[in-house]
């Protein structure tokens, strides 16, 4: 069938449908709701999925996070270094860090940290906060952004300099509108540290651009970062762990160790090596290994499942829409039996009749699909507006929805169209 | 004029007739029984003839007309249309023949209700891939000739029976077919309007169009050159007759319609 004839057949079909606007409108309603719900659901799923992936990505997809974990059945029996029986000793040791640095393949960097709850004081202000005693690469590895001043350096580390970097929110709390840089704060048992920088939040694509405003107005970070050696020299490995009512001493050398490898493909072998190394030297599993990449994979698997469920619901609604169209087309065909007979007598081939009715069905389903696209683009916006749930419209979902609506038209149109074409022209002409 | 036509007819007889049936049978069958609707029919109709097929209902008139119109397939025998054997053609080829070589006029007009007069006339051209502009020119021209010029945009439901039948005649002419098959074209019309339609058909024949008409009206039959009588599926007589006066008199097409 040539293009001109096809184009004329399309116009003829459209004109014909236009004469029964009400019926055509009701016929495509199923398609409209089907397609728009497909798009809406896809965008909600996409939004949720991206949120999770963003959170995981913040942990770093090339990283392996190892943290010390206090076991519930832990008895105050003293650790490997044999302290007093009132001290709970567990978790990662400096020795572990050294061993892992040697044994884990593809390692780019290893970032140890002590993470301790402490009070921080500036003059008469006092805030309960988290100390992170770590190494100079920490901001780079964890994707934190400096807002003012600088992070501590290797020199600070080597000299065990009493310097620290504070989170932006902590800076606001302690110093109000004053410049915190070069002020001194007191940590824990009156250890004095000089503030050399202000740190923001984990940097993400959504982070606001830096402006000319005082930088530490940005961000919710209220931690204190200091060189690991500076902290160790002044406070040691023992610290008080406060629980409700009582307090116990704990001895933990490292609370956290972030291993970074050179590429996502090397995360799993590095993880296996780290796990085996730790198993060899720890009788109990007083540590936890988290692989963000694996979380990412898990979330992808979850999303895939979610998409299959959504896809099934969508498929059902589109099939229902398609059956609605087929039903009306069958009625139309029997209503227009005589017209079919006339056209056949005047020279229409069977395939001309098939084309005529198939085109009408596809016009219906495409129109339904297009209206559904608009509805589908609108619904997620309303959802986001009303519920603050993140939604993301992907171009793919439009392509899929549109393609499916064309396919529905073809699949459900072929039967009525063939039925029309295979009628005996003589019978059809006699039809009242 | 008459003499010229006679000469033409003799010449045509030497060549191929416009249609020729050779021992054509049509058997309708289902599991229980077989019904022979047409038994070994032989028929030749020459170009420019006006033939009438008559017979009581059930005699096989409609079957014969459907076969002549390539709407129905024959069970045995040969059917030549314009010298071409169409007995064994497939559906697509038969559709093409219906579109180009045959013009149908039905008792109940059989116009497509949602199309206007012009669009109805253009339908056969649509299936011949004639360009829209050309189809429009052609359809307008023929509609004018049949006195429909003022009603080109009307829907069939807005026309009288006579006007609807004129539209159907225009439609049958639009692709300049070899012959026009008319199935009781005046059956649904009152006698005055019926006469008008018959005049139009006479005039077409006078212009050289081959007409094959089914009727059971003897008066109408007397306008024709040839009367073929059917009974129980057999051609019982096939005689030439001198058309009666008044039948093919003055031109009426384009005249008053109503």
mmCIF file with all atom_site columns, C-alpha atoms in Angstrom, chain A residues 1-2 4-12 15-16 19-20 336 338-353 356 360 421 424-426 429-432, chain B residues 28 62 66 69 71-72 91-93 95-96 98-100 102 104 106 108-116 119-120 122-132 135 155 171:
data_model
loop_
_atom_site.group_PDB
_atom_site.id
_atom_site.type_symbol
_atom_site.label_atom_id
_atom_site.label_alt_id
_atom_site.label_comp_id
_atom_site.label_asym_id
_atom_site.label_entity_id
_atom_site.label_seq_id
_atom_site.pdbx_PDB_ins_code
_atom_site.Cartn_x
_atom_site.Cartn_y
_atom_site.Cartn_z
_atom_site.occupancy
_atom_site.B_iso_or_equiv
_atom_site.pdbx_formal_charge
_atom_site.auth_seq_id
_atom_site.auth_comp_id
_atom_site.auth_asym_id
_atom_site.auth_atom_id
_atom_site.pdbx_PDB_model_num
ATOM 1  C CA . UNK A 1 1   ? 0.000   0.000   0.000   1.00 0.00 ? 1   UNK A CA 1
ATOM 2  C CA . UNK A 1 2   ? 1.565   3.261   -1.016  1.00 0.00 ? 2   UNK A CA 1
ATOM 3  C CA . UNK A 1 4   ? -0.528  8.501   -0.316  1.00 0.00 ? 4   UNK A CA 1
ATOM 4  C CA . UNK A 1 5   ? -3.181  5.837   -0.060  1.00 0.00 ? 5   UNK A CA 1
ATOM 5  C CA . UNK A 1 6   ? -2.205  5.118   3.509   1.00 0.00 ? 6   UNK A CA 1
ATOM 6  C CA . UNK A 1 7   ? -2.394  8.781   4.378   1.00 0.00 ? 7   UNK A CA 1
ATOM 7  C CA . UNK A 1 8   ? -5.841  9.022   2.812   1.00 0.00 ? 8   UNK A CA 1
ATOM 8  C CA . UNK A 1 9   ? -6.949  5.924   4.669   1.00 0.00 ? 9   UNK A CA 1
ATOM 9  C CA . UNK A 1 10  ? -5.782  7.521   7.913   1.00 0.00 ? 10  UNK A CA 1
ATOM 10 C CA . UNK A 1 11  ? -7.734  10.684  7.174   1.00 0.00 ? 11  UNK A CA 1
ATOM 11 C CA . UNK A 1 12  ? -10.787 8.657   6.259   1.00 0.00 ? 12  UNK A CA 1
ATOM 12 C CA . UNK A 1 15  ? -13.029 11.518  9.889   1.00 0.00 ? 15  UNK A CA 1
ATOM 13 C CA . UNK A 1 16  ? -15.150 8.497   10.506  1.00 0.00 ? 16  UNK A CA 1
ATOM 14 C CA . UNK A 1 19  ? -18.471 11.549  13.558  1.00 0.00 ? 19  UNK A CA 1
ATOM 15 C CA . UNK A 1 20  ? -18.916 9.497   16.710  1.00 0.00 ? 20  UNK A CA 1
ATOM 16 C CA . UNK A 1 336 ? -21.074 -1.260  9.189   1.00 0.00 ? 336 UNK A CA 1
ATOM 17 C CA . UNK A 1 338 ? -23.318 -3.159  4.674   1.00 0.00 ? 338 UNK A CA 1
ATOM 18 C CA . UNK A 1 339 ? -20.713 -0.485  4.128   1.00 0.00 ? 339 UNK A CA 1
ATOM 19 C CA . UNK A 1 340 ? -18.119 -3.251  3.992   1.00 0.00 ? 340 UNK A CA 1
ATOM 20 C CA . UNK A 1 341 ? -20.201 -5.054  1.354   1.00 0.00 ? 341 UNK A CA 1
ATOM 21 C CA . UNK A 1 342 ? -20.544 -1.866  -0.684  1.00 0.00 ? 342 UNK A CA 1
ATOM 22 C CA . UNK A 1 343 ? -16.829 -1.144  -0.531  1.00 0.00 ? 343 UNK A CA 1
ATOM 23 C CA . UNK A 1 344 ? -16.005 -4.703  -1.519  1.00 0.00 ? 344 UNK A CA 1
ATOM 24 C CA . UNK A 1 345 ? -18.404 -4.515  -4.486  1.00 0.00 ? 345 UNK A CA 1
ATOM 25 C CA . UNK A 1 346 ? -16.817 -1.249  -5.555  1.00 0.00 ? 346 UNK A CA 1
ATOM 26 C CA . UNK A 1 347 ? -13.350 -2.751  -5.626  1.00 0.00 ? 347 UNK A CA 1
ATOM 27 C CA . UNK A 1 348 ? -11.931 -2.785  -2.086  1.00 0.00 ? 348 UNK A CA 1
ATOM 28 C CA . UNK A 1 349 ? -9.613  -5.722  -1.550  1.00 0.00 ? 349 UNK A CA 1
ATOM 29 C CA . UNK A 1 350 ? -9.673  -7.638  1.729   1.00 0.00 ? 350 UNK A CA 1
ATOM 30 C CA . UNK A 1 351 ? -6.520  -5.904  2.802   1.00 0.00 ? 351 UNK A CA 1
ATOM 31 C CA . UNK A 1 352 ? -8.120  -2.516  2.133   1.00 0.00 ? 352 UNK A CA 1
ATOM 32 C CA . UNK A 1 353 ? -10.876 -3.401  4.566   1.00 0.00 ? 353 UNK A CA 1
ATOM 33 C CA . UNK A 1 356 ? -9.514  0.646   7.147   1.00 0.00 ? 356 UNK A CA 1
ATOM 34 C CA . UNK A 1 360 ? -9.372  3.269   13.080  1.00 0.00 ? 360 UNK A CA 1
ATOM 35 C CA . UNK A 1 421 ? -12.462 -8.276  5.621   1.00 0.00 ? 421 UNK A CA 1
ATOM 36 C CA . UNK A 1 424 ? -18.777 -12.512 2.123   1.00 0.00 ? 424 UNK A CA 1
ATOM 37 C CA . UNK A 1 425 ? -19.492 -9.368  0.101   1.00 0.00 ? 425 UNK A CA 1
ATOM 38 C CA . UNK A 1 426 ? -22.834 -10.712 -1.119  1.00 0.00 ? 426 UNK A CA 1
ATOM 39 C CA . UNK A 1 429 ? -24.610 -6.304  0.876   1.00 0.00 ? 429 UNK A CA 1
ATOM 40 C CA . UNK A 1 430 ? -27.802 -8.042  1.894   1.00 0.00 ? 430 UNK A CA 1
ATOM 41 C CA . UNK A 1 431 ? -27.296 -7.128  5.551   1.00 0.00 ? 431 UNK A CA 1
ATOM 42 C CA . UNK A 1 432 ? -29.908 -4.726  6.872   1.00 0.00 ? 432 UNK A CA 1
ATOM 43 C CA . UNK B 2 28  ? -24.198 -23.895 -3.164  1.00 0.00 ? 28  UNK B CA 1
ATOM 44 C CA . UNK B 2 62  ? -29.258 -12.841 -8.405  1.00 0.00 ? 62  UNK B CA 1
ATOM 45 C CA . UNK B 2 66  ? -23.340 -11.798 -8.697  1.00 0.00 ? 66  UNK B CA 1
ATOM 46 C CA . UNK B 2 69  ? -20.283 -8.824  -11.207 1.00 0.00 ? 69  UNK B CA 1
ATOM 47 C CA . UNK B 2 71  ? -18.820 -10.959 -6.511  1.00 0.00 ? 71  UNK B CA 1
ATOM 48 C CA . UNK B 2 72  ? -19.330 -14.692 -6.594  1.00 0.00 ? 72  UNK B CA 1
ATOM 49 C CA . UNK B 2 91  ? -9.899  -12.269 -4.511  1.00 0.00 ? 91  UNK B CA 1
ATOM 50 C CA . UNK B 2 92  ? -7.528  -9.360  -5.079  1.00 0.00 ? 92  UNK B CA 1
ATOM 51 C CA . UNK B 2 93  ? -7.713  -9.685  -8.849  1.00 0.00 ? 93  UNK B CA 1
ATOM 52 C CA . UNK B 2 95  ? -11.575 -6.792  -6.546  1.00 0.00 ? 95  UNK B CA 1
ATOM 53 C CA . UNK B 2 96  ? -9.512  -4.964  -9.127  1.00 0.00 ? 96  UNK B CA 1
ATOM 54 C CA . UNK B 2 98  ? -14.918 -4.909  -9.868  1.00 0.00 ? 98  UNK B CA 1
ATOM 55 C CA . UNK B 2 99  ? -13.241 -1.599  -9.302  1.00 0.00 ? 99  UNK B CA 1
ATOM 56 C CA . UNK B 2 100 ? -12.252 -0.901  -12.904 1.00 0.00 ? 100 UNK B CA 1
ATOM 57 C CA . UNK B 2 102 ? -17.913 -3.097  -13.501 1.00 0.00 ? 102 UNK B CA 1
ATOM 58 C CA . UNK B 2 104 ? -22.979 -1.632  -9.817  1.00 0.00 ? 104 UNK B CA 1
ATOM 59 C CA . UNK B 2 106 ? -28.473 -1.689  -6.580  1.00 0.00 ? 106 UNK B CA 1
ATOM 60 C CA . UNK B 2 108 ? -31.526 -0.170  -2.379  1.00 0.00 ? 108 UNK B CA 1
ATOM 61 C CA . UNK B 2 109 ? -28.950 2.331   -3.733  1.00 0.00 ? 109 UNK B CA 1
ATOM 62 C CA . UNK B 2 110 ? -26.283 1.158   -1.266  1.00 0.00 ? 110 UNK B CA 1
ATOM 63 C CA . UNK B 2 111 ? -24.707 4.505   -0.613  1.00 0.00 ? 111 UNK B CA 1
ATOM 64 C CA . UNK B 2 112 ? -22.384 4.854   2.374   1.00 0.00 ? 112 UNK B CA 1
ATOM 65 C CA . UNK B 2 113 ? -24.416 6.877   4.854   1.00 0.00 ? 113 UNK B CA 1
ATOM 66 C CA . UNK B 2 114 ? -21.628 8.875   6.482   1.00 0.00 ? 114 UNK B CA 1
ATOM 67 C CA . UNK B 2 115 ? -20.184 10.077  3.170   1.00 0.00 ? 115 UNK B CA 1
ATOM 68 C CA . UNK B 2 116 ? -21.621 12.959  1.183   1.00 0.00 ? 116 UNK B CA 1
ATOM 69 C CA . UNK B 2 119 ? -17.428 11.209  -1.506  1.00 0.00 ? 119 UNK B CA 1
ATOM 70 C CA . UNK B 2 120 ? -19.809 8.389   -2.359  1.00 0.00 ? 120 UNK B CA 1
ATOM 71 C CA . UNK B 2 122 ? -15.397 8.851   -5.430  1.00 0.00 ? 122 UNK B CA 1
ATOM 72 C CA . UNK B 2 123 ? -15.305 5.518   -3.558  1.00 0.00 ? 123 UNK B CA 1
ATOM 73 C CA . UNK B 2 124 ? -14.373 3.302   -6.584  1.00 0.00 ? 124 UNK B CA 1
ATOM 74 C CA . UNK B 2 125 ? -11.612 5.754   -7.535  1.00 0.00 ? 125 UNK B CA 1
ATOM 75 C CA . UNK B 2 126 ? -10.199 5.539   -4.005  1.00 0.00 ? 126 UNK B CA 1
ATOM 76 C CA . UNK B 2 127 ? -9.470  1.868   -4.586  1.00 0.00 ? 127 UNK B CA 1
ATOM 77 C CA . UNK B 2 128 ? -7.834  2.630   -7.923  1.00 0.00 ? 128 UNK B CA 1
ATOM 78 C CA . UNK B 2 129 ? -5.356  5.056   -6.386  1.00 0.00 ? 129 UNK B CA 1
ATOM 79 C CA . UNK B 2 130 ? -6.688  7.950   -8.436  1.00 0.00 ? 130 UNK B CA 1
ATOM 80 C CA . UNK B 2 131 ? -5.378  11.180  -6.958  1.00 0.00 ? 131 UNK B CA 1
ATOM 81 C CA . UNK B 2 132 ? -7.803  13.074  -4.781  1.00 0.00 ? 132 UNK B CA 1
ATOM 82 C CA . UNK B 2 135 ? -11.191 12.047  -8.337  1.00 0.00 ? 135 UNK B CA 1
ATOM 83 C CA . UNK B 2 155 ? -25.559 13.134  2.898   1.00 0.00 ? 155 UNK B CA 1
ATOM 84 C CA . UNK B 2 171 ? -20.769 6.137   -8.754  1.00 0.00 ? 171 UNK B CA 1
#
